[in-house]
Amino acid sequence: MSDYISIKQYDEMNVTAKDDRIMYDVSHTSGIVKGCEITYSGGNTIHIGAGYGIVKGALFEIYEHDETVQLTESGTKLGQIYVHFDLSSATPIDIVVETGASLTPLTHDEDANFTNGEYDIQLCTFTVGTTTLSDLVVT
């Protein structure tokens, strides 16, 4: 066997999670594969249904749950919910709920699998008020 090249999918070779992510990243786009329906439940609650997605070649599963959004004390704010993939973190995938006068731009590190980088997939945007949420847009 050469010292300068190796094949990953072969008898007695070790295919790592990184190898799998790289292979699937080449042939797939990041996003929701099935399910993950987003609905407004009333008040300050957004419901996320169960489902699957792919981020940079990594399959993830979202379990059905409710996300509680902090309401404003006055006026309105913007809001978003997104999947955050971060290979440099002890928690490599998470769901982030963010509100503010402006929203953090999503990270799309195309080399995330090679640099232990980050990649975000926005699930929805909304407007936050003092008593309720409005303008929910599934993205």
PDB file of N, CA and C in Angstrom, residues 19-125:
ATOM      1  N   ASP A  19     -15.038  11.172   7.642  1.00  0.00           N
ATOM      2  CA  ASP A  19     -15.033  10.625   6.282  1.00  0.00           C
ATOM      3  C   ASP A  19     -16.457  10.561   5.729  1.00  0.00           C
ATOM      4  N   ASP A  20     -17.382  10.067   6.540  1.00  0.00           N
ATOM      5  CA  ASP A  20     -18.782   9.979   6.114  1.00  0.00           C
ATOM      6  C   ASP A  20     -19.357  11.362   5.820  1.00  0.00           C
ATOM      7  N   ARG A  21     -19.127  12.338   6.716  1.00  0.00           N
ATOM      8  CA  ARG A  21     -19.665  13.679   6.500  1.00  0.00           C
ATOM      9  C   ARG A  21     -19.151  14.268   5.197  1.00  0.00           C
ATOM     10  N   ILE A  22     -17.855  14.108   4.942  1.00  0.00           N
ATOM     11  CA  ILE A  22     -17.271  14.655   3.717  1.00  0.00           C
ATOM     12  C   ILE A  22     -17.908  14.000   2.496  1.00  0.00           C
ATOM     13  N   MET A  23     -18.063  12.682   2.512  1.00  0.00           N
ATOM     14  CA  MET A  23     -18.640  11.988   1.371  1.00  0.00           C
ATOM     15  C   MET A  23     -20.078  12.436   1.124  1.00  0.00           C
ATOM     16  N   TYR A  24     -20.887  12.517   2.182  1.00  0.00           N
ATOM     17  CA  TYR A  24     -22.281  12.912   2.019  1.00  0.00           C
ATOM     18  C   TYR A  24     -22.419  14.396   1.711  1.00  0.00           C
ATOM     19  N   ASP A  25     -21.493  15.212   2.192  1.00  0.00           N
ATOM     20  CA  ASP A  25     -21.539  16.649   1.928  1.00  0.00           C
ATOM     21  C   ASP A  25     -21.386  16.930   0.436  1.00  0.00           C
ATOM     22  N   VAL A  26     -20.586  16.147  -0.235  1.00  0.00           N
ATOM     23  CA  VAL A  26     -20.359  16.328  -1.665  1.00  0.00           C
ATOM     24  C   VAL A  26     -21.638  16.077  -2.461  1.00  0.00           C
ATOM     25  N   SER A  27     -22.443  15.125  -2.025  1.00  0.00           N
ATOM     26  CA  SER A  27     -23.599  14.720  -2.818  1.00  0.00           C
ATOM     27  C   SER A  27     -24.938  15.240  -2.301  1.00  0.00           C
ATOM     28  N   HIS A  28     -24.958  16.005  -1.217  1.00  0.00           N
ATOM     29  CA  HIS A  28     -26.211  16.498  -0.650  1.00  0.00           C
ATOM     30  C   HIS A  28     -26.099  17.978  -0.293  1.00  0.00           C
ATOM     31  N   THR A  29     -27.225  18.651  -0.287  1.00  0.00           N
ATOM     32  CA  THR A  29     -27.263  20.004   0.228  1.00  0.00           C
ATOM     33  C   THR A  29     -27.720  19.946   1.680  1.00  0.00           C
ATOM     34  N   SER A  30     -27.449  20.992   2.422  1.00  0.00           N
ATOM     35  CA  SER A  30     -27.890  21.052   3.807  1.00  0.00           C
ATOM     36  C   SER A  30     -29.326  21.547   3.876  1.00  0.00           C
ATOM     37  N   GLY A  31     -30.109  20.957   4.767  1.00  0.00           N
ATOM     38  CA  GLY A  31     -31.496  21.375   4.947  1.00  0.00           C
ATOM     39  C   GLY A  31     -32.339  20.278   5.561  1.00  0.00           C
ATOM     40  N   ILE A  32     -33.623  20.524   5.642  1.00  0.00           N
ATOM     41  CA  ILE A  32     -34.558  19.565   6.215  1.00  0.00           C
ATOM     42  C   ILE A  32     -34.881  18.496   5.167  1.00  0.00           C
ATOM     43  N   VAL A  33     -34.809  17.234   5.584  1.00  0.00           N
ATOM     44  CA  VAL A  33     -35.090  16.103   4.706  1.00  0.00           C
ATOM     45  C   VAL A  33     -36.552  15.693   4.801  1.00  0.00           C
ATOM     46  N   LYS A  34     -37.061  15.600   6.033  1.00  0.00           N
ATOM     47  CA  LYS A  34     -38.448  15.151   6.244  1.00  0.00           C
ATOM     48  C   LYS A  34     -38.928  15.671   7.592  1.00  0.00           C
ATOM     49  N   GLY A  35     -40.162  16.138   7.612  1.00  0.00           N
ATOM     50  CA  GLY A  35     -40.772  16.560   8.869  1.00  0.00           C
ATOM     51  C   GLY A  35     -40.301  17.926   9.325  1.00  0.00           C
ATOM     52  N   CYS A  36     -40.154  18.078  10.629  1.00  0.00           N
ATOM     53  CA  CYS A  36     -39.709  19.323  11.273  1.00  0.00           C
ATOM     54  C   CYS A  36     -40.686  20.469  10.998  1.00  0.00           C
ATOM     55  N   GLU A  37     -41.981  20.163  10.929  1.00  0.00           N
ATOM     56  CA  GLU A  37     -42.971  21.199  10.688  1.00  0.00           C
ATOM     57  C   GLU A  37     -42.932  22.228  11.813  1.00  0.00           C
ATOM     58  N   ILE A  38     -43.048  23.487  11.438  1.00  0.00           N
ATOM     59  CA  ILE A  38     -42.993  24.590  12.396  1.00  0.00           C
ATOM     60  C   ILE A  38     -44.363  25.256  12.422  1.00  0.00           C
ATOM     61  N   THR A  39     -44.944  25.367  13.625  1.00  0.00           N
ATOM     62  CA  THR A  39     -46.248  26.011  13.770  1.00  0.00           C
ATOM     63  C   THR A  39     -46.236  26.913  14.997  1.00  0.00           C
ATOM     64  N   TYR A  40     -47.055  27.943  14.937  1.00  0.00           N
ATOM     65  CA  TYR A  40     -47.234  28.843  16.066  1.00  0.00           C
ATOM     66  C   TYR A  40     -48.263  28.238  16.998  1.00  0.00           C
ATOM     67  N   SER A  41     -47.911  28.085  18.281  1.00  0.00           N
ATOM     68  CA  SER A  41     -48.815  27.447  19.242  1.00  0.00           C
ATOM     69  C   SER A  41     -49.610  28.452  20.060  1.00  0.00           C
ATOM     70  N   GLY A  42     -49.312  29.746  19.909  1.00  0.00           N
ATOM     71  CA  GLY A  42     -49.981  30.778  20.694  1.00  0.00           C
ATOM     72  C   GLY A  42     -49.047  31.365  21.727  1.00  0.00           C
ATOM     73  N   GLY A  43     -49.370  32.573  22.178  1.00  0.00           N
ATOM     74  CA  GLY A  43     -48.542  33.245  23.185  1.00  0.00           C
ATOM     75  C   GLY A  43     -47.120  33.433  22.706  1.00  0.00           C
ATOM     76  N   ASN A  44     -46.203  32.815  23.401  1.00  0.00           N
ATOM     77  CA  ASN A  44     -44.782  32.928  23.042  1.00  0.00           C
ATOM     78  C   ASN A  44     -44.165  31.561  22.711  1.00  0.00           C
ATOM     79  N   THR A  45     -44.967  30.670  22.114  1.00  0.00           N
ATOM     80  CA  THR A  45     -44.515  29.307  21.872  1.00  0.00           C
ATOM     81  C   THR A  45     -44.582  28.936  20.391  1.00  0.00           C
ATOM     82  N   ILE A  46     -43.489  28.360  19.907  1.00  0.00           N
ATOM     83  CA  ILE A  46     -43.418  27.812  18.553  1.00  0.00           C
ATOM     84  C   ILE A  46     -43.196  26.311  18.681  1.00  0.00           C
ATOM     85  N   HIS A  47     -44.011  25.549  17.960  1.00  0.00           N
ATOM     86  CA  HIS A  47     -43.923  24.088  17.996  1.00  0.00           C
ATOM     87  C   HIS A  47     -43.085  23.599  16.814  1.00  0.00           C
ATOM     88  N   ILE A  48     -42.153  22.696  17.091  1.00  0.00           N
ATOM     89  CA  ILE A  48     -41.329  22.075  16.047  1.00  0.00           C
ATOM     90  C   ILE A  48     -41.624  20.577  16.060  1.00  0.00           C
ATOM     91  N   GLY A  49     -42.088  20.085  14.922  1.00  0.00           N
ATOM     92  CA  GLY A  49     -42.406  18.673  14.799  1.00  0.00           C
ATOM     93  C   GLY A  49     -41.158  17.825  14.625  1.00  0.00           C
ATOM     94  N   ALA A  50     -41.311  16.541  14.825  1.00  0.00           N
ATOM     95  CA  ALA A  50     -40.200  15.602  14.667  1.00  0.00           C
ATOM     96  C   ALA A  50     -39.806  15.503  13.199  1.00  0.00           C
ATOM     97  N   GLY A  51     -38.524  15.246  12.959  1.00  0.00           N
ATOM     98  CA  GLY A  51     -38.077  15.072  11.584  1.00  0.00           C
ATOM     99  C   GLY A  51     -36.569  14.938  11.491  1.00  0.00           C
ATOM    100  N   TYR A  52     -36.090  14.978  10.257  1.00  0.00           N
ATOM    101  CA  TYR A  52     -34.672  14.777   9.967  1.00  0.00           C
ATOM    102  C   TYR A  52     -34.150  15.864   9.044  1.00  0.00           C
ATOM    103  N   GLY A  53     -32.848  16.107   9.150  1.00  0.00           N
ATOM    104  CA  GLY A  53     -32.180  17.040   8.262  1.00  0.00           C
ATOM    105  C   GLY A  53     -30.746  16.617   8.033  1.00  0.00           C
ATOM    106  N   ILE A  54     -30.114  17.321   7.110  1.00  0.00           N
ATOM    107  CA  ILE A  54     -28.694  17.098   6.832  1.00  0.00           C
ATOM    108  C   ILE A  54     -27.986  18.438   6.904  1.00  0.00           C
ATOM    109  N   VAL A  55     -26.872  18.478   7.619  1.00  0.00           N
ATOM    110  CA  VAL A  55     -26.038  19.673   7.666  1.00  0.00           C
ATOM    111  C   VAL A  55     -24.606  19.259   7.374  1.00  0.00           C
ATOM    112  N   LYS A  56     -24.070  19.769   6.277  1.00  0.00           N
ATOM    113  CA  LYS A  56     -22.694  19.469   5.854  1.00  0.00           C
ATOM    114  C   LYS A  56     -22.417  17.967   5.857  1.00  0.00           C
ATOM    115  N   GLY A  57     -23.374  17.188   5.371  1.00  0.00           N
ATOM    116  CA  GLY A  57     -23.203  15.744   5.251  1.00  0.00           C
ATOM    117  C   GLY A  57     -23.557  14.949   6.493  1.00  0.00           C
ATOM    118  N   ALA A  58     -23.886  15.628   7.593  1.00  0.00           N
ATOM    119  CA  ALA A  58     -24.233  14.936   8.839  1.00  0.00           C
ATOM    120  C   ALA A  58     -25.754  14.873   8.986  1.00  0.00           C
ATOM    121  N   LEU A  59     -26.284  13.673   9.143  1.00  0.00           N
ATOM    122  CA  LEU A  59     -27.708  13.486   9.374  1.00  0.00           C
ATOM    123  C   LEU A  59     -28.022  13.860  10.815  1.00  0.00           C
ATOM    124  N   PHE A  60     -29.087  14.657  11.012  1.00  0.00           N
ATOM    125  CA  PHE A  60     -29.527  14.959  12.375  1.00  0.00           C
ATOM    126  C   PHE A  60     -31.016  14.674  12.496  1.00  0.00           C
ATOM    127  N   GLU A  61     -31.456  14.434  13.732  1.00  0.00           N
ATOM    128  CA  GLU A  61     -32.861  14.193  14.028  1.00  0.00           C
ATOM    129  C   GLU A  61     -33.340  15.248  15.015  1.00  0.00           C
ATOM    130  N   ILE A  62     -34.472  15.862  14.716  1.00  0.00           N
ATOM    131  CA  ILE A  62     -35.113  16.786  15.648  1.00  0.00           C
ATOM    132  C   ILE A  62     -36.292  16.054  16.264  1.00  0.00           C
ATOM    133  N   TYR A  63     -36.404  16.140  17.575  1.00  0.00           N
ATOM    134  CA  TYR A  63     -37.510  15.516  18.289  1.00  0.00           C
ATOM    135  C   TYR A  63     -38.614  16.548  18.483  1.00  0.00           C
ATOM    136  N   GLU A  64     -39.859  16.108  18.407  1.00  0.00           N
ATOM    137  CA  GLU A  64     -40.990  17.020  18.569  1.00  0.00           C
ATOM    138  C   GLU A  64     -40.893  17.739  19.912  1.00  0.00           C
ATOM    139  N   HIS A  65     -41.031  19.069  19.865  1.00  0.00           N
ATOM    140  CA  HIS A  65     -40.950  19.862  21.091  1.00  0.00           C
ATOM    141  C   HIS A  65     -41.467  21.279  20.842  1.00  0.00           C
ATOM    142  N   ASP A  66     -41.597  22.043  21.931  1.00  0.00           N
ATOM    143  CA  ASP A  66     -41.970  23.452  21.868  1.00  0.00           C
ATOM    144  C   ASP A  66     -40.771  24.308  22.241  1.00  0.00           C
ATOM    145  N   GLU A  67     -40.623  25.432  21.537  1.00  0.00           N
ATOM    146  CA  GLU A  67     -39.606  26.428  21.869  1.00  0.00           C
ATOM    147  C   GLU A  67     -40.335  27.634  22.446  1.00  0.00           C
ATOM    148  N   THR A  68     -39.897  28.089  23.618  1.00  0.00           N
ATOM    149  CA  THR A  68     -40.471  29.260  24.264  1.00  0.00           C
ATOM    150  C   THR A  68     -39.600  30.469  23.928  1.00  0.00           C
ATOM    151  N   VAL A  69     -40.235  31.523  23.427  1.00  0.00           N
ATOM    152  CA  VAL A  69     -39.532  32.739  23.015  1.00  0.00           C
ATOM    153  C   VAL A  69     -39.773  33.821  24.047  1.00  0.00           C
ATOM    154  N   GLN A  70     -38.699  34.511  24.460  1.00  0.00           N
ATOM    155  CA  GLN A  70     -38.816  35.617  25.420  1.00  0.00           C
ATOM    156  C   GLN A  70     -39.535  36.791  24.753  1.00  0.00           C
ATOM    157  N   LEU A  71     -40.642  37.235  25.366  1.00  0.00           N
ATOM    158  CA  LEU A  71     -41.392  38.375  24.840  1.00  0.00           C
ATOM    159  C   LEU A  71     -40.678  39.678  25.193  1.00  0.00           C
ATOM    160  N   THR A  72     -41.024  40.764  24.490  1.00  0.00           N
ATOM    161  CA  THR A  72     -40.394  42.061  24.749  1.00  0.00           C
ATOM    162  C   THR A  72     -41.136  42.782  25.873  1.00  0.00           C
ATOM    163  N   GLU A  73     -40.457  43.717  26.514  1.00  0.00           N
ATOM    164  CA  GLU A  73     -41.117  44.536  27.532  1.00  0.00           C
ATOM    165  C   GLU A  73     -41.889  45.678  26.887  1.00  0.00           C
ATOM    166  N   SER A  74     -41.428  46.108  25.699  1.00  0.00           N
ATOM    167  CA  SER A  74     -42.144  47.136  24.925  1.00  0.00           C
ATOM    168  C   SER A  74     -41.705  47.033  23.471  1.00  0.00           C
ATOM    169  N   GLY A  75     -42.588  47.438  22.577  1.00  0.00           N
ATOM    170  CA  GLY A  75     -42.254  47.419  21.158  1.00  0.00           C
ATOM    171  C   GLY A  75     -42.151  46.011  20.603  1.00  0.00           C
ATOM    172  N   THR A  76     -41.424  45.888  19.493  1.00  0.00           N
ATOM    173  CA  THR A  76     -41.244  44.585  18.854  1.00  0.00           C
ATOM    174  C   THR A  76     -39.772  44.326  18.574  1.00  0.00           C
ATOM    175  N   LYS A  77     -39.454  43.061  18.420  1.00  0.00           N
ATOM    176  CA  LYS A  77     -38.116  42.614  18.037  1.00  0.00           C
ATOM    177  C   LYS A  77     -38.254  41.587  16.925  1.00  0.00           C
ATOM    178  N   LEU A  78     -37.154  41.323  16.271  1.00  0.00           N
ATOM    179  CA  LEU A  78     -37.096  40.255  15.287  1.00  0.00           C
ATOM    180  C   LEU A  78     -36.733  38.955  15.989  1.00  0.00           C
ATOM    181  N   GLY A  79     -37.065  37.833  15.376  1.00  0.00           N
ATOM    182  CA  GLY A  79     -36.698  36.549  15.953  1.00  0.00           C
ATOM    183  C   GLY A  79     -36.409  35.522  14.874  1.00  0.00           C
ATOM    184  N   GLN A  80     -35.604  34.530  15.246  1.00  0.00           N
ATOM    185  CA  GLN A  80     -35.330  33.413  14.348  1.00  0.00           C
ATOM    186  C   GLN A  80     -35.006  32.175  15.171  1.00  0.00           C
ATOM    187  N   ILE A  81     -35.269  31.023  14.578  1.00  0.00           N
ATOM    188  CA  ILE A  81     -34.851  29.742  15.149  1.00  0.00           C
ATOM    189  C   ILE A  81     -34.028  29.053  14.072  1.00  0.00           C
ATOM    190  N   TYR A  82     -32.859  28.528  14.482  1.00  0.00           N
ATOM    191  CA  TYR A  82     -32.003  27.852  13.504  1.00  0.00           C
ATOM    192  C   TYR A  82     -31.238  26.694  14.129  1.00  0.00           C
ATOM    193  N   VAL A  83     -30.842  25.772  13.259  1.00  0.00           N
ATOM    194  CA  VAL A  83     -29.980  24.658  13.658  1.00  0.00           C
ATOM    195  C   VAL A  83     -28.550  25.152  13.542  1.00  0.00           C
ATOM    196  N   HIS A  84     -27.773  24.999  14.625  1.00  0.00           N
ATOM    197  CA  HIS A  84     -26.376  25.440  14.638  1.00  0.00           C
ATOM    198  C   HIS A  84     -25.466  24.208  14.732  1.00  0.00           C
ATOM    199  N   PHE A  85     -24.652  24.015  13.710  1.00  0.00           N
ATOM    200  CA  PHE A  85     -23.691  22.908  13.602  1.00  0.00           C
ATOM    201  C   PHE A  85     -22.311  23.495  13.865  1.00  0.00           C
ATOM    202  N   ASP A  86     -21.601  22.971  14.880  1.00  0.00           N
ATOM    203  CA  ASP A  86     -20.297  23.519  15.269  1.00  0.00           C
ATOM    204  C   ASP A  86     -19.387  22.371  15.700  1.00  0.00           C
ATOM    205  N   LEU A  87     -18.485  21.979  14.801  1.00  0.00           N
ATOM    206  CA  LEU A  87     -17.610  20.832  15.078  1.00  0.00           C
ATOM    207  C   LEU A  87     -16.539  21.125  16.127  1.00  0.00           C
ATOM    208  N   SER A  88     -16.332  22.384  16.497  1.00  0.00           N
ATOM    209  CA  SER A  88     -15.340  22.704  17.518  1.00  0.00           C
ATOM    210  C   SER A  88     -15.951  22.700  18.918  1.00  0.00           C
ATOM    211  N   SER A  89     -17.253  22.456  19.014  1.00  0.00           N
ATOM    212  CA  SER A  89     -17.965  22.505  20.291  1.00  0.00           C
ATOM    213  C   SER A  89     -18.163  21.110  20.873  1.00  0.00           C
ATOM    214  N   ALA A  90     -18.292  21.056  22.187  1.00  0.00           N
ATOM    215  CA  ALA A  90     -18.633  19.792  22.852  1.00  0.00           C
ATOM    216  C   ALA A  90     -20.063  19.379  22.497  1.00  0.00           C
ATOM    217  N   THR A  91     -20.882  20.344  22.076  1.00  0.00           N
ATOM    218  CA  THR A  91     -22.239  20.093  21.591  1.00  0.00           C
ATOM    219  C   THR A  91     -22.240  20.444  20.108  1.00  0.00           C
ATOM    220  N   PRO A  92     -21.975  19.474  19.226  1.00  0.00           N
ATOM    221  CA  PRO A  92     -21.777  19.791  17.809  1.00  0.00           C
ATOM    222  C   PRO A  92     -23.028  20.231  17.066  1.00  0.00           C
ATOM    223  N   ILE A  93     -24.221  20.017  17.641  1.00  0.00           N
ATOM    224  CA  ILE A  93     -25.444  20.485  16.984  1.00  0.00           C
ATOM    225  C   ILE A  93     -26.431  20.926  18.049  1.00  0.00           C
ATOM    226  N   ASP A  94     -27.132  22.032  17.746  1.00  0.00           N
ATOM    227  CA  ASP A  94     -28.071  22.584  18.710  1.00  0.00           C
ATOM    228  C   ASP A  94     -29.146  23.360  17.960  1.00  0.00           C
ATOM    229  N   ILE A  95     -30.254  23.632  18.628  1.00  0.00           N
ATOM    230  CA  ILE A  95     -31.293  24.502  18.092  1.00  0.00           C
ATOM    231  C   ILE A  95     -31.194  25.820  18.855  1.00  0.00           C
ATOM    232  N   VAL A  96     -31.062  26.930  18.121  1.00  0.00           N
ATOM    233  CA  VAL A  96     -30.876  28.248  18.725  1.00  0.00           C
ATOM    234  C   VAL A  96     -32.128  29.091  18.481  1.00  0.00           C
ATOM    235  N   VAL A  97     -32.622  29.724  19.556  1.00  0.00           N
ATOM    236  CA  VAL A  97     -33.710  30.693  19.471  1.00  0.00           C
ATOM    237  C   VAL A  97     -33.089  32.051  19.745  1.00  0.00           C
ATOM    238  N   GLU A  98     -33.245  32.991  18.797  1.00  0.00           N
ATOM    239  CA  GLU A  98     -32.620  34.301  18.944  1.00  0.00           C
ATOM    240  C   GLU A  98     -33.648  35.394  18.702  1.00  0.00           C
ATOM    241  N   THR A  99     -33.603  36.441  19.530  1.00  0.00           N
ATOM    242  CA  THR A  99     -34.415  37.628  19.310  1.00  0.00           C
ATOM    243  C   THR A  99     -33.540  38.860  19.479  1.00  0.00           C
ATOM    244  N   GLY A 100     -33.911  39.942  18.815  1.00  0.00           N
ATOM    245  CA  GLY A 100     -33.168  41.178  18.964  1.00  0.00           C
ATOM    246  C   GLY A 100     -33.613  42.230  17.967  1.00  0.00           C
ATOM    247  N   ALA A 101     -33.028  43.425  18.093  1.00  0.00           N
ATOM    248  CA  ALA A 101     -33.314  44.512  17.152  1.00  0.00           C
ATOM    249  C   ALA A 101     -32.843  44.127  15.753  1.00  0.00           C
ATOM    250  N   SER A 102     -31.779  43.351  15.699  1.00  0.00           N
ATOM    251  CA  SER A 102     -31.303  42.766  14.437  1.00  0.00           C
ATOM    252  C   SER A 102     -30.899  41.326  14.744  1.00  0.00           C
ATOM    253  N   LEU A 103     -30.824  40.519  13.718  1.00  0.00           N
ATOM    254  CA  LEU A 103     -30.503  39.103  13.907  1.00  0.00           C
ATOM    255  C   LEU A 103     -29.080  38.821  13.458  1.00  0.00           C
ATOM    256  N   THR A 104     -28.436  37.893  14.151  1.00  0.00           N
ATOM    257  CA  THR A 104     -27.093  37.465  13.799  1.00  0.00           C
ATOM    258  C   THR A 104     -27.116  36.819  12.418  1.00  0.00           C
ATOM    259  N   PRO A 105     -26.227  37.222  11.520  1.00  0.00           N
ATOM    260  CA  PRO A 105     -26.177  36.535  10.218  1.00  0.00           C
ATOM    261  C   PRO A 105     -25.820  35.064  10.413  1.00  0.00           C
ATOM    262  N   LEU A 106     -26.436  34.212   9.624  1.00  0.00           N
ATOM    263  CA  LEU A 106     -26.160  32.782   9.720  1.00  0.00           C
ATOM    264  C   LEU A 106     -24.778  32.482   9.165  1.00  0.00           C
ATOM    265  N   THR A 107     -24.120  31.489   9.755  1.00  0.00           N
ATOM    266  CA  THR A 107     -22.788  31.066   9.326  1.00  0.00           C
ATOM    267  C   THR A 107     -22.922  29.938   8.312  1.00  0.00           C
ATOM    268  N   HIS A 108     -22.197  30.045   7.215  1.00  0.00           N
ATOM    269  CA  HIS A 108     -22.196  29.008   6.182  1.00  0.00           C
ATOM    270  C   HIS A 108     -20.760  28.707   5.779  1.00  0.00           C
ATOM    271  N   ASP A 109     -20.023  28.048   6.655  1.00  0.00           N
ATOM    272  CA  ASP A 109     -18.640  27.669   6.377  1.00  0.00           C
ATOM    273  C   ASP A 109     -18.652  26.424   5.496  1.00  0.00           C
ATOM    274  N   GLU A 110     -18.417  26.622   4.217  1.00  0.00           N
ATOM    275  CA  GLU A 110     -18.451  25.498   3.276  1.00  0.00           C
ATOM    276  C   GLU A 110     -17.370  24.460   3.581  1.00  0.00           C
ATOM    277  N   ASP A 111     -16.302  24.834   4.276  1.00  0.00           N
ATOM    278  CA  ASP A 111     -15.224  23.919   4.636  1.00  0.00           C
ATOM    279  C   ASP A 111     -15.350  23.406   6.075  1.00  0.00           C
ATOM    280  N   ALA A 112     -16.541  23.474   6.649  1.00  0.00           N
ATOM    281  CA  ALA A 112     -16.739  23.120   8.059  1.00  0.00           C
ATOM    282  C   ALA A 112     -16.183  21.749   8.415  1.00  0.00           C
ATOM    283  N   ASN A 113     -16.311  20.773   7.529  1.00  0.00           N
ATOM    284  CA  ASN A 113     -15.823  19.426   7.831  1.00  0.00           C
ATOM    285  C   ASN A 113     -14.298  19.351   7.866  1.00  0.00           C
ATOM    286  N   PHE A 114     -13.644  20.292   7.238  1.00  0.00           N
ATOM    287  CA  PHE A 114     -12.178  20.286   7.179  1.00  0.00           C
ATOM    288  C   PHE A 114     -11.551  21.198   8.222  1.00  0.00           C
ATOM    289  N   THR A 115     -12.319  22.189   8.707  1.00  0.00           N
ATOM    290  CA  THR A 115     -11.763  23.194   9.612  1.00  0.00           C
ATOM    291  C   THR A 115     -12.372  23.152  11.002  1.00  0.00           C
ATOM    292  N   ASN A 116     -13.174  22.135  11.304  1.00  0.00           N
ATOM    293  CA  ASN A 116     -13.964  22.108  12.547  1.00  0.00           C
ATOM    294  C   ASN A 116     -14.788  23.378  12.655  1.00  0.00           C
ATOM    295  N   GLY A 117     -15.407  23.754  11.534  1.00  0.00           N
ATOM    296  CA  GLY A 117     -16.145  25.003  11.435  1.00  0.00           C
ATOM    297  C   GLY A 117     -17.606  24.891  11.803  1.00  0.00           C
ATOM    298  N   GLU A 118     -18.356  25.906  11.377  1.00  0.00           N
ATOM    299  CA  GLU A 118     -19.760  26.045  11.732  1.00  0.00           C
ATOM    300  C   GLU A 118     -20.615  26.197  10.484  1.00  0.00           C
ATOM    301  N   TYR A 119     -21.893  25.799  10.635  1.00  0.00           N
ATOM    302  CA  TYR A 119     -22.852  25.947   9.550  1.00  0.00           C
ATOM    303  C   TYR A 119     -24.237  26.032  10.178  1.00  0.00           C
ATOM    304  N   ASP A 120     -25.047  26.989   9.728  1.00  0.00           N
ATOM    305  CA  ASP A 120     -26.382  27.194  10.287  1.00  0.00           C
ATOM    306  C   ASP A 120     -27.463  26.945   9.241  1.00  0.00           C
ATOM    307  N   ILE A 121     -28.596  26.420   9.687  1.00  0.00           N
ATOM    308  CA  ILE A 121     -29.767  26.238   8.844  1.00  0.00           C
ATOM    309  C   ILE A 121     -30.938  26.915   9.549  1.00  0.00           C
ATOM    310  N   GLN A 122     -31.434  27.992   8.963  1.00  0.00           N
ATOM    311  CA  GLN A 122     -32.565  28.708   9.551  1.00  0.00           C
ATOM    312  C   GLN A 122     -33.840  27.892   9.367  1.00  0.00           C
ATOM    313  N   LEU A 123     -34.611  27.777  10.447  1.00  0.00           N
ATOM    314  CA  LEU A 123     -35.882  27.060  10.392  1.00  0.00           C
ATOM    315  C   LEU A 123     -37.056  28.015  10.209  1.00  0.00           C
ATOM    316  N   CYS A 124     -36.992  29.186  10.878  1.00  0.00           N
ATOM    317  CA  CYS A 124     -38.080  30.154  10.750  1.00  0.00           C
ATOM    318  C   CYS A 124     -37.649  31.522  11.250  1.00  0.00           C
ATOM    319  N   THR A 125     -38.439  32.534  10.853  1.00  0.00           N
ATOM    320  CA  THR A 125     -38.306  33.890  11.390  1.00  0.00           C
ATOM    321  C   THR A 125     -39.672  34.312  11.913  1.00  0.00           C
TER     322      THR A 125
END
